[in-house]
Tab-separated table of C-alpha atoms in Angstrom:
chain	number	residue	atom	x	y	z
A	1	MET	CA	85.955	78.343	75.907
A	2	ILE	CA	88.159	80.683	73.877
A	3	ALA	CA	89.209	79.067	70.616
A	4	GLU	CA	92.854	79.068	69.604
A	5	ILE	CA	93.521	78.164	65.994
A	6	VAL	CA	96.288	78.465	63.440
A	7	ILE	CA	95.096	80.496	60.470
A	8	PRO	CA	96.663	79.715	57.077
A	9	PHE	CA	98.552	82.401	55.252
A	10	ARG	CA	96.419	84.822	53.189
A	11	ARG	CA	98.371	86.588	50.474
A	12	GLU	CA	95.750	89.315	50.064
A	13	LYS	CA	96.421	90.614	53.593
A	14	LEU	CA	100.190	90.765	53.350
A	15	GLU	CA	100.212	94.544	53.111
A	16	HIS	CA	98.571	94.808	56.536
A	17	ALA	CA	100.598	92.126	58.322
A	18	VAL	CA	102.938	92.811	61.186
A	19	ALA	CA	105.979	90.862	60.032
A	20	ALA	CA	106.909	89.154	63.286
A	21	THR	CA	103.421	88.552	64.684
A	22	ASP	CA	103.244	85.073	66.199
A	23	LEU	CA	100.076	85.553	68.296
A	24	LEU	CA	96.936	87.460	67.400
A	25	ILE	CA	94.109	87.928	69.912
A	26	ARG	CA	91.073	88.951	67.898
A	27	ASN	CA	87.899	90.780	68.856
A	28	ALA	CA	88.792	91.698	72.422
A	29	ARG	CA	87.530	94.789	74.208
A	30	VAL	CA	90.875	96.149	75.390
A	31	VAL	CA	90.800	97.958	78.742
A	32	ARG	CA	93.712	100.345	79.161
A	33	PRO	CA	94.710	102.323	82.246
A	34	GLY	CA	93.790	105.954	81.848
A	35	GLY	CA	91.394	105.154	79.033
A	36	ALA	CA	88.545	107.554	78.395
A	37	SER	CA	85.837	104.987	77.693
A	38	ASP	CA	84.153	102.567	80.059
A	39	SER	CA	82.849	100.695	76.988
A	40	PRO	CA	85.970	99.828	74.979
A	41	ASP	CA	85.628	99.010	71.298
A	42	VAL	CA	86.343	95.555	69.946
A	43	THR	CA	89.895	95.377	68.649
A	44	ASP	CA	92.811	92.995	68.016
A	45	ILE	CA	96.130	92.546	69.826
A	46	ALA	CA	99.235	91.509	67.885
A	47	VAL	CA	102.122	89.880	69.761
A	48	ALA	CA	105.663	88.974	68.703
A	49	ASP	CA	108.261	87.310	70.910
A	50	GLY	CA	106.114	87.849	73.973
A	51	VAL	CA	105.673	91.596	73.442
A	52	VAL	CA	102.640	93.531	72.210
A	53	THR	CA	103.434	95.029	68.806
A	54	GLU	CA	100.122	96.539	67.736
A	55	VAL	CA	96.578	97.121	68.990
A	56	GLY	CA	93.934	97.918	66.418
A	57	ARG	CA	91.103	96.688	64.263
A	58	GLY	CA	91.485	94.118	61.527
A	59	LEU	CA	95.106	93.248	62.236
A	60	ALA	CA	96.677	90.583	60.061
A	61	HIS	CA	99.262	88.015	61.075
A	62	ALA	CA	102.195	86.044	59.786
A	63	PRO	CA	101.813	82.533	58.364
A	64	GLY	CA	101.463	79.948	61.114
A	65	ALA	CA	100.609	82.496	63.783
A	66	ARG	CA	98.430	81.418	66.683
A	67	VAL	CA	95.072	83.170	66.607
A	68	VAL	CA	92.872	83.386	69.675
A	69	GLU	CA	89.260	84.481	69.238
A	70	ALA	CA	88.195	86.556	72.256
A	71	ASP	CA	84.549	86.902	71.186
A	72	GLY	CA	84.178	90.377	72.686
A	73	LEU	CA	85.498	89.563	76.163
A	74	LEU	CA	87.272	92.280	78.135
A	75	ALA	CA	91.075	92.214	77.866
A	76	PHE	CA	92.818	93.653	80.925
A	77	PRO	CA	96.551	94.115	81.398
A	78	GLY	CA	97.776	91.181	83.465
A	79	VAL	CA	97.379	91.948	87.154
A	80	VAL	CA	100.487	93.047	89.020
A	81	ASP	CA	99.682	91.718	92.484
A	82	ALA	CA	102.156	93.707	94.518
A	83	HIS	CA	101.509	91.968	97.840
A	84	GLN	CA	101.872	88.233	98.311
A	85	HIS	CA	103.649	85.918	100.750
A	86	TRP	CA	104.968	82.836	98.983
A	87	GLY	CA	106.609	80.406	101.374
A	88	ILE	CA	105.327	81.809	104.643
A	89	TYR	CA	103.577	78.611	105.775
A	90	ARG	CA	104.733	76.045	103.206
A	91	GLU	CA	107.994	75.184	101.501
A	92	LEU	CA	108.820	78.084	99.206
A	93	GLY	CA	109.165	76.073	96.005
A	94	GLU	CA	105.863	74.293	96.574
A	95	ASP	CA	104.153	77.630	97.153
A	96	ALA	CA	105.758	79.109	94.041
A	97	GLU	CA	104.200	76.318	92.027
A	98	SER	CA	100.700	75.953	93.481
A	99	GLU	CA	100.027	79.574	94.437
A	100	SER	CA	101.195	80.889	91.077
A	101	ARG	CA	98.591	78.613	89.512
A	102	ALA	CA	95.993	80.278	91.726
A	103	CYS	CA	97.375	83.629	90.578
A	104	ALA	CA	96.580	82.813	86.964
A	105	GLN	CA	92.979	82.018	87.916
A	106	GLY	CA	92.637	85.580	89.182
A	107	GLY	CA	94.250	87.256	86.179
A	108	VAL	CA	97.539	87.776	88.025
A	109	THR	CA	100.596	87.574	85.738
A	110	THR	CA	103.114	89.234	88.077
A	111	ALA	CA	103.374	88.493	91.800
A	112	LEU	CA	105.616	90.471	94.143
A	113	SER	CA	106.202	88.522	97.331
A	114	TYR	CA	107.397	89.786	100.710
A	115	LEU	CA	110.214	87.833	102.342
A	116	ARG	CA	112.184	88.254	105.535
A	117	THR	CA	114.540	86.346	107.762
A	118	GLY	CA	113.278	84.840	111.032
A	119	ARG	CA	110.612	82.257	111.759
A	120	TYR	CA	108.535	81.107	108.778
A	121	TYR	CA	109.747	81.493	105.193
A	122	LEU	CA	113.161	79.767	105.272
A	123	ASP	CA	113.140	79.702	109.087
A	124	ARG	CA	116.598	81.215	109.381
A	125	GLY	CA	118.358	84.423	110.272
A	126	GLY	CA	121.580	85.900	108.994
A	127	SER	CA	122.474	88.004	105.992
A	128	TYR	CA	120.501	88.256	102.779
A	129	ARG	CA	123.618	87.450	100.749
A	130	ASP	CA	123.337	83.934	102.213
A	131	PHE	CA	119.541	83.839	102.321
A	132	LEU	CA	118.698	84.835	98.739
A	133	PRO	CA	120.613	82.140	96.810
A	134	GLU	CA	118.527	79.512	98.582
A	135	VAL	CA	115.355	81.472	97.780
A	136	PHE	CA	116.168	81.545	94.077
A	137	GLU	CA	117.180	77.894	94.016
A	138	ARG	CA	113.904	76.778	95.588
A	139	MET	CA	111.788	78.861	93.222
A	140	ARG	CA	113.693	78.223	89.997
A	141	GLY	CA	111.488	76.921	87.189
A	142	ARG	CA	108.416	76.351	89.341
A	143	ALA	CA	106.299	79.505	89.029
A	144	HIS	CA	103.542	79.901	86.453
A	145	VAL	CA	103.658	83.711	86.613
A	146	ASP	CA	106.444	86.277	86.649
A	147	HIS	CA	107.584	87.175	90.139
A	148	GLY	CA	109.744	89.555	92.128
A	149	LEU	CA	110.659	90.185	95.747
A	150	HIS	CA	110.268	92.815	98.431
A	151	LEU	CA	112.651	92.346	101.366
A	152	ALA	CA	112.400	93.449	104.990
A	153	PRO	CA	115.615	94.758	106.579
A	154	MET	CA	115.278	93.129	109.997
A	155	THR	CA	118.790	93.878	111.278
A	156	ALA	CA	121.547	96.467	111.021
A	157	GLU	CA	123.384	94.084	108.692
A	158	HIS	CA	120.390	94.042	106.350
A	159	ILE	CA	120.368	97.836	106.185
A	160	ASP	CA	124.028	97.779	105.159
A	161	GLU	CA	123.183	95.193	102.476
A	162	ILE	CA	120.586	97.352	100.701
A	163	PRO	CA	122.971	98.613	97.965
A	164	ARG	CA	124.056	95.064	97.179
A	165	LEU	CA	120.449	93.894	97.029
A	166	VAL	CA	119.725	96.621	94.484
A	167	GLU	CA	122.825	96.018	92.365
A	168	GLU	CA	123.130	92.251	92.387
A	169	PHE	CA	119.562	91.025	92.759
A	170	GLY	CA	117.459	93.826	91.275
A	171	ILE	CA	115.462	94.246	94.485
A	172	THR	CA	114.256	97.836	94.717
A	173	SER	CA	111.447	97.651	97.279
A	174	PHE	CA	111.696	97.094	101.013
A	175	LYS	CA	109.327	96.653	103.924
A	176	ILE	CA	108.881	97.378	107.615
A	177	PHE	CA	106.487	95.299	109.753
A	178	MET	CA	105.843	97.944	112.405
A	179	PHE	CA	104.317	95.701	115.082
A	180	TYR	CA	106.813	92.843	115.115
A	181	GLY	CA	109.028	94.243	117.864
A	182	GLY	CA	106.324	93.931	120.517
A	183	HIS	CA	103.480	91.758	119.215
A	184	GLY	CA	103.290	88.373	117.561
A	185	LEU	CA	102.243	87.472	114.046
A	186	HIS	CA	99.091	85.793	115.318
A	187	GLY	CA	98.559	87.586	118.647
A	188	ARG	CA	100.459	88.035	121.888
A	189	SER	CA	104.094	86.897	121.938
A	190	ALA	CA	106.511	86.413	124.823
A	191	ASP	CA	109.754	86.701	122.859
A	192	GLN	CA	109.746	88.558	119.566
A	193	SER	CA	113.549	88.677	119.394
A	194	GLU	CA	113.663	84.884	119.215
A	195	PHE	CA	110.888	84.889	116.602
A	196	LEU	CA	112.711	87.457	114.468
A	197	MET	CA	116.124	85.788	114.967
A	198	ILE	CA	117.830	89.155	115.355
A	199	PRO	CA	121.364	89.325	116.808
A	200	PRO	CA	121.917	89.828	120.552
A	201	GLY	CA	121.845	93.472	121.520
A	202	GLU	CA	119.725	94.586	118.554
A	203	ARG	CA	116.117	95.725	118.799
A	204	TYR	CA	113.362	95.803	116.209
A	205	ASP	CA	111.746	99.083	117.218
A	206	LEU	CA	111.074	102.656	116.141
A	207	ALA	CA	114.760	103.499	116.071
A	208	HIS	CA	115.386	100.558	113.749
A	209	PHE	CA	112.568	101.756	111.492
A	210	GLU	CA	114.230	105.164	111.331
A	211	PHE	CA	117.551	103.606	110.375
A	212	VAL	CA	115.856	101.489	107.690
A	213	MET	CA	114.389	104.666	106.210
A	214	ARG	CA	117.791	106.339	106.233
A	215	GLY	CA	119.306	103.315	104.537
A	216	VAL	CA	116.617	103.284	101.859
A	217	GLN	CA	117.053	107.003	101.265
A	218	ARG	CA	120.815	106.612	100.863
A	219	ALA	CA	120.104	103.949	98.255
A	220	ARG	CA	117.682	106.280	96.452
A	221	GLU	CA	120.347	108.985	96.325
A	222	ARG	CA	122.852	106.511	94.913
A	223	PHE	CA	120.741	104.479	92.495
A	224	GLY	CA	117.684	106.558	91.643
A	225	PRO	CA	114.084	107.263	92.654
A	226	GLY	CA	112.745	103.801	91.798
A	227	ILE	CA	113.487	102.536	95.307
A	228	SER	CA	110.596	102.630	97.765
A	229	LEU	CA	109.677	101.496	101.252
A	230	SER	CA	106.401	99.849	102.254
A	231	LEU	CA	104.994	99.633	105.756
A	232	HIS	CA	102.607	97.323	107.558
A	233	CYS	CA	101.147	99.889	109.942
A	234	GLU	CA	99.912	98.561	113.284
A	235	THR	CA	101.031	99.576	116.784
A	236	ALA	CA	102.266	96.765	119.041
A	237	GLU	CA	101.517	98.468	122.371
A	238	ILE	CA	97.911	99.230	121.421
A	239	MET	CA	97.342	95.693	120.171
A	240	ALA	CA	98.863	94.091	123.277
A	241	ALA	CA	96.636	96.139	125.583
A	242	TYR	CA	93.476	95.565	123.569
A	243	THR	CA	94.153	91.851	123.190
A	244	ALA	CA	94.148	91.567	126.988
A	245	LEU	CA	90.827	93.439	127.125
A	246	VAL	CA	89.228	91.295	124.431
A	247	GLU	CA	90.307	88.050	126.032
A	248	ARG	CA	88.443	89.067	129.206
A	249	ASP	CA	85.242	89.941	127.324
A	250	PRO	CA	83.000	86.880	126.843
A	251	GLU	CA	80.780	88.794	124.427
A	252	LEU	CA	83.538	89.136	121.840
A	253	THR	CA	84.321	86.065	119.756
A	254	GLY	CA	85.523	85.072	116.310
A	255	LEU	CA	86.617	87.575	113.695
A	256	ARG	CA	84.966	90.451	115.540
A	257	ALA	CA	87.084	89.688	118.598
A	258	TYR	CA	90.256	89.648	116.523
A	259	SER	CA	89.355	92.969	114.926
A	260	ALA	CA	88.748	94.457	118.367
A	261	SER	CA	92.119	93.165	119.571
A	262	ARG	CA	93.872	95.026	116.742
A	263	PRO	CA	91.678	98.146	116.638
A	264	PRO	CA	91.594	100.562	113.704
A	265	HIS	CA	93.234	103.372	115.670
A	266	SER	CA	96.268	101.099	116.002
A	267	GLU	CA	96.622	101.455	112.233
A	268	GLY	CA	96.066	105.199	112.353
A	269	LEU	CA	98.696	105.752	115.023
A	270	ALA	CA	101.278	103.650	113.189
A	271	ILE	CA	100.596	105.527	109.937
A	272	THR	CA	101.186	108.814	111.743
A	273	ILE	CA	104.479	107.613	113.213
A	274	ALA	CA	105.652	106.182	109.890
A	275	SER	CA	104.844	109.392	108.081
A	276	TYR	CA	106.727	111.583	110.534
A	277	LEU	CA	109.734	109.272	110.394
A	278	ALA	CA	109.721	109.523	106.604
A	279	HIS	CA	109.676	113.304	106.969
A	280	GLU	CA	112.481	113.244	109.532
A	281	THR	CA	114.696	111.008	107.409
A	282	GLY	CA	114.032	112.805	104.122
A	283	LEU	CA	112.512	109.688	102.552
A	284	PRO	CA	110.122	111.024	99.881
A	285	ALA	CA	108.318	107.820	98.835
A	286	ILE	CA	106.492	105.393	101.132
A	287	ASN	CA	103.716	102.886	100.544
A	288	LEU	CA	101.058	102.309	103.215
A	289	LEU	CA	99.992	98.698	102.921
A	290	HIS	CA	96.593	96.979	103.216
A	291	LEU	CA	94.640	99.817	104.835
A	292	SER	CA	91.669	98.069	106.398
A	293	SER	CA	89.527	100.728	108.048
A	294	ALA	CA	88.007	104.162	107.782
A	295	LYS	CA	90.383	105.396	110.487
A	296	ALA	CA	93.421	104.042	108.670
A	297	VAL	CA	92.574	105.778	105.396
A	298	ALA	CA	91.667	108.990	107.217
A	299	ALA	CA	95.066	108.966	108.920
A	300	ALA	CA	96.811	108.283	105.613
A	301	LEU	CA	95.041	111.189	103.914
A	302	THR	CA	95.760	113.485	106.856
A	303	MET	CA	99.458	112.646	106.688
A	304	ALA	CA	99.492	113.277	102.940
A	305	LYS	CA	98.250	116.796	103.617
A	306	ALA	CA	100.639	117.359	106.515
A	307	PHE	CA	103.663	116.163	104.536
A	308	GLY	CA	102.940	117.274	100.997
A	309	HIS	CA	106.543	116.652	99.935
A	310	ILE	CA	106.175	112.908	100.515
A	311	ASP	CA	104.809	110.737	97.716
A	312	PHE	CA	102.428	108.453	99.623
A	313	ARG	CA	100.780	105.447	97.982
A	314	ARG	CA	97.819	103.715	99.609
A	315	GLU	CA	96.988	100.037	99.203
A	316	VAL	CA	93.901	97.955	100.020
A	317	THR	CA	93.268	94.234	99.585
A	318	ILE	CA	90.484	92.480	97.749
A	319	GLY	CA	89.698	90.688	101.011
A	320	HIS	CA	89.018	93.922	102.870
A	321	LEU	CA	86.875	95.131	99.964
A	322	LEU	CA	84.716	92.002	99.729
A	323	ALA	CA	84.436	90.494	103.219
A	324	ASP	CA	83.714	91.703	106.731
A	325	VAL	CA	83.623	90.140	110.197
A	326	ASP	CA	80.104	88.833	109.589
A	327	THR	CA	80.214	87.715	105.957
A	328	ALA	CA	83.614	85.952	105.873
A	329	HIS	CA	83.313	82.181	105.980
A	330	GLY	CA	84.551	81.175	109.437
A	331	LEU	CA	87.800	81.831	111.265
A	332	GLY	CA	89.718	81.176	108.060
A	333	GLY	CA	89.246	84.914	107.558
A	334	LYS	CA	91.823	85.766	110.239
A	335	VAL	CA	94.375	88.139	108.705
A	336	ASN	CA	96.567	91.110	109.653
A	337	PRO	CA	95.253	93.758	109.774
A	338	PRO	CA	91.910	92.110	110.502
A	339	LEU	CA	88.765	92.046	108.468
A	340	ARG	CA	86.564	94.838	109.793
A	341	GLU	CA	82.951	95.854	110.219
A	342	ARG	CA	80.761	96.463	107.169
A	343	ALA	CA	81.012	100.234	107.771
A	344	ASP	CA	84.763	100.008	107.170
A	345	VAL	CA	84.232	98.033	103.965
A	346	GLU	CA	81.908	100.754	102.705
A	347	ALA	CA	84.425	103.431	103.678
A	348	LEU	CA	87.163	101.695	101.684
A	349	TRP	CA	84.911	101.646	98.634
A	350	ARG	CA	84.124	105.346	99.026
A	351	HIS	CA	87.824	106.174	99.074
A	352	LEU	CA	88.459	103.842	96.150
A	353	LEU	CA	85.746	105.507	94.070
A	354	ALA	CA	87.086	108.930	95.064
A	355	GLY	CA	90.510	108.087	93.628
A	356	GLU	CA	92.222	108.027	97.033
A	357	ILE	CA	93.504	104.438	96.813
A	358	ASP	CA	96.415	103.618	94.525
A	359	TRP	CA	96.265	99.854	94.038
A	360	VAL	CA	94.420	96.696	95.067
A	361	VAL	CA	96.236	93.482	95.993
A	362	SER	CA	95.493	90.033	97.378
A	363	ASP	CA	97.965	89.763	100.302
A	364	HIS	CA	97.931	86.101	99.302
A	365	ALA	CA	99.384	83.841	102.028
A	366	CYS	CA	98.474	80.188	101.620
A	367	CYS	CA	97.894	78.605	105.025
A	368	ARG	CA	96.584	75.045	104.891
A	369	ASP	CA	93.841	73.834	107.190
A	370	GLU	CA	96.085	71.812	109.510
A	371	GLN	CA	98.268	74.892	110.037
A	372	LYS	CA	95.557	77.521	110.147
A	373	PHE	CA	93.513	76.298	113.077
A	374	GLY	CA	94.454	75.404	116.636
A	375	PRO	CA	93.199	72.405	118.642
A	376	ASP	CA	90.033	74.400	119.355
A	377	ARG	CA	88.895	75.485	115.904
A	378	ALA	CA	86.657	78.114	117.482
A	379	ASP	CA	89.575	79.887	119.209
A	380	ILE	CA	90.440	82.876	117.053
A	381	PHE	CA	93.669	83.536	118.949
A	382	ALA	CA	94.939	80.005	118.322
A	383	ALA	CA	94.469	80.365	114.552
A	384	LYS	CA	97.231	81.623	112.283
A	385	SER	CA	96.919	84.861	110.316
A	386	GLY	CA	96.603	85.101	106.556
A	387	PHE	CA	94.780	83.418	103.692
A	388	GLY	CA	94.959	83.121	99.929
A	389	GLY	CA	92.899	85.213	97.561
A	390	ALA	CA	94.826	85.991	94.369
A	391	GLU	CA	92.422	83.814	92.400
A	392	TYR	CA	89.581	86.253	93.206
A	393	LEU	CA	91.442	89.528	92.659
A	394	LEU	CA	90.448	90.623	89.164
A	395	PRO	CA	87.004	88.931	89.048
A	396	GLY	CA	86.156	90.301	92.482
A	397	LEU	CA	87.156	93.859	91.658
A	398	VAL	CA	85.545	93.859	88.208
A	399	GLY	CA	82.289	92.369	89.472
A	400	GLU	CA	81.851	94.432	92.617
A	401	GLY	CA	83.507	97.484	91.105
A	402	ARG	CA	81.154	97.636	88.123
A	403	ARG	CA	78.178	97.274	90.465
A	404	ARG	CA	79.409	100.308	92.387
A	405	GLY	CA	80.281	102.390	89.335
A	406	LEU	CA	84.060	101.899	89.238
A	407	PRO	CA	85.175	102.538	85.636
A	408	LEU	CA	87.000	99.755	83.827
A	409	PRO	CA	90.090	101.881	83.007
A	410	ARG	CA	90.365	102.710	86.704
A	411	ILE	CA	90.355	98.986	87.523
A	412	ALA	CA	93.265	98.543	85.100
A	413	GLU	CA	95.147	101.276	86.957
A	414	LEU	CA	94.414	99.799	90.380
A	415	THR	CA	95.363	96.240	89.484
A	416	SER	CA	98.200	96.745	87.032
A	417	ALA	CA	99.511	100.117	85.895
A	418	ASN	CA	99.933	101.817	89.271
A	419	PRO	CA	101.830	99.043	91.082
A	420	ALA	CA	103.917	98.367	87.966
A	421	ARG	CA	105.067	101.980	87.839
A	422	ARG	CA	105.749	102.243	91.554
A	423	TYR	CA	107.729	99.035	91.748
A	424	GLY	CA	109.882	99.492	88.664
A	425	LEU	CA	108.200	97.055	86.274
A	426	ALA	CA	108.599	99.100	83.110
A	427	THR	CA	107.266	96.460	80.705
A	428	LYS	CA	104.189	95.594	82.776
A	429	GLY	CA	100.898	97.385	83.366
A	430	ASP	CA	99.372	98.120	79.951
A	431	ILE	CA	98.277	96.557	76.672
A	432	ALA	CA	100.232	98.689	74.235
A	433	PRO	CA	103.184	98.323	71.867
A	434	GLY	CA	106.384	97.577	73.738
A	435	TYR	CA	104.714	96.066	76.800
A	436	ASP	CA	104.900	92.409	77.755
A	437	ALA	CA	101.941	90.486	76.363
A	438	ASP	CA	100.489	89.888	79.831
A	439	ILE	CA	96.744	89.821	79.185
A	440	ALA	CA	93.731	88.571	81.125
A	441	LEU	CA	90.474	87.920	79.275
A	442	ILE	CA	87.468	88.297	81.516
A	443	ASP	CA	83.772	87.661	81.051
A	444	PRO	CA	82.062	90.556	82.854
A	445	ASP	CA	78.688	88.841	82.841
A	446	ALA	CA	79.648	85.423	84.200
A	447	ARG	CA	77.893	84.311	87.362
A	448	TRP	CA	79.552	81.794	89.641
A	449	THR	CA	79.903	80.796	93.274
A	450	VAL	CA	83.233	80.630	95.071
A	451	HIS	CA	84.225	77.183	96.323
A	452	ALA	CA	87.679	76.476	97.697
A	453	ALA	CA	87.708	73.136	95.893
A	454	ASP	CA	87.784	74.953	92.545
A	455	SER	CA	90.964	76.866	93.382
A	456	GLU	CA	94.439	75.806	92.253
A	457	SER	CA	95.776	76.964	95.623
A	458	ALA	CA	96.949	74.325	98.089
A	459	GLN	CA	94.696	75.974	100.690
A	460	GLU	CA	91.609	73.838	101.309
A	461	TYR	CA	89.309	76.621	102.536
A	462	THR	CA	88.581	80.249	101.731
A	463	PRO	CA	86.881	83.045	103.662
A	464	PHE	CA	85.040	83.768	100.400
A	465	GLU	CA	83.336	80.360	100.364
A	466	GLY	CA	79.822	80.761	98.957
A	467	PHE	CA	80.371	84.321	97.708
A	468	GLU	CA	78.571	85.073	94.461
A	469	MET	CA	80.834	86.500	91.759
A	470	SER	CA	79.651	88.391	88.689
A	471	ALA	CA	82.794	88.310	86.519
A	472	ARG	CA	85.208	85.521	85.632
A	473	VAL	CA	88.709	85.235	84.175
A	474	THR	CA	88.628	82.798	81.267
A	475	ASP	CA	92.085	83.060	79.667
A	476	VAL	CA	95.434	84.492	80.669
A	477	PHE	CA	98.578	85.157	78.629
A	478	LEU	CA	102.016	85.614	80.180
A	479	ARG	CA	104.409	87.190	77.677
A	480	GLY	CA	102.308	85.543	74.978
A	481	HIS	CA	102.200	82.108	76.620
A	482	HIS	CA	98.600	80.946	76.974
A	483	ILE	CA	98.844	79.924	80.648
A	484	LEU	CA	95.099	79.767	81.411
A	485	ARG	CA	92.743	78.358	78.766
A	486	GLY	CA	89.045	78.292	79.438
A	487	GLY	CA	89.765	78.459	83.169
A	488	LYS	CA	92.298	75.598	83.064
A	489	ILE	CA	96.008	75.980	83.846
A	490	ASP	CA	98.696	75.079	81.343
A	491	ASP	CA	100.951	72.644	83.202
A	492	ALA	CA	104.188	74.132	81.876
A	493	PRO	CA	105.514	76.897	84.179
A	494	HIS	CA	106.666	79.964	82.235
A	495	GLY	CA	107.233	82.436	85.091
A	496	ARG	CA	110.487	84.382	85.383
A	497	TYR	CA	112.189	86.179	88.246
A	498	LEU	CA	112.042	89.927	87.621
A	499	ARG	CA	115.129	92.000	88.295
A	500	ARG	CA	114.122	95.644	88.653
A	501	ARG	CA	116.011	98.847	88.017
A	502	ALA	CA	116.095	101.681	90.514
A	503	GLY	CA	116.473	104.498	87.987
């Protein structure tokens, strides 16, 4: 366990002291994004008022400062997990509390959560001007990590609200779920309009996606380039047809059946459509979310070449990097897009190592056992989609990444710096003067086995059950607050809502 002590004042070191230092983390191996060395030197981190003031050797401190001895552990910038779903299956405030605790276990200090109107979340339609006050009220004072929102414009009214969302609420990132107009969240659906709670006469289809892009681009022209659009790329018509085929095939069961019902070329086709629409609408910045397959990444790279004027960013999840249809623990591994074959996992790692992936996220969506599974627990199509995983994000990527030759500074880029820059979090993403003191200490040589019972999440199972990990987060600081000590959560929530700027 990392020791935190208060060191008495030493007059002989006054000349080296940083006047306002109130926290000193000593003897940490600081990993910085873009760093040249994969073996960082031992150094100290000085913090004042929640902000890093100095990084260097032999730093002194003010009288009464807290001193934490890191004993040579790696110090990563706190993870900016840019893809979570607080409140999708549980009451939003409860999720903000329990799932943010799980975040801290995985080194996550900033969580960006996707919200939309319709079924799940607050289970209501209507405008975001009415929706968001309830969101903030439910979350207020409950989160253990800093947090922000992405919103999905589901209706024409939402598109018109984009400028207000930017100005009043500091929301600068938006999302399209490309399959929702014709396919359900968990499989086939008879009435998506009722599920989405969209007004009579409106459709959630390709034309709506185009109009969302035009609305986002108008906002970029008005407020600045910090506004971006993210897309969940799957094609409803392909999935509906393949689901019918899979359901008639007795040889296909479990996670492999679900993957076959939402085939990789469904991702590739949606990516192609999204990219052309971005070109058509003049939208120069889009994010392609949770690419799960070799075909999906190939399509994304092809579109980047075809439309060189568009700034594409490509995302993968820790789940798709660690688990496949055979190794995931049971049907709890159902997620959209699905877990894939081992060949797809290996392809994702090749692209990651080649520098063709921009960030890694958890896509954390807590779904408790009684909600996850249907009456027949072996029926993959009766199970709900999504699972938690933020608690395994940094340890999973450090452990498996080091085994595969992924440099430590690159991990800091993938988990922190890159999403922070894209999503307008100017004070997040690095351990350097002026940045928030969001720091995760990690033991790169720890060996442990994943058990759902050890997680702070309210979810009672995990598809990673029994996985062997080779790195562990021991301590986490959020703006200088020591929120995880020796693997244990500080009970006081210190998380703040993050308003972002578009410029």
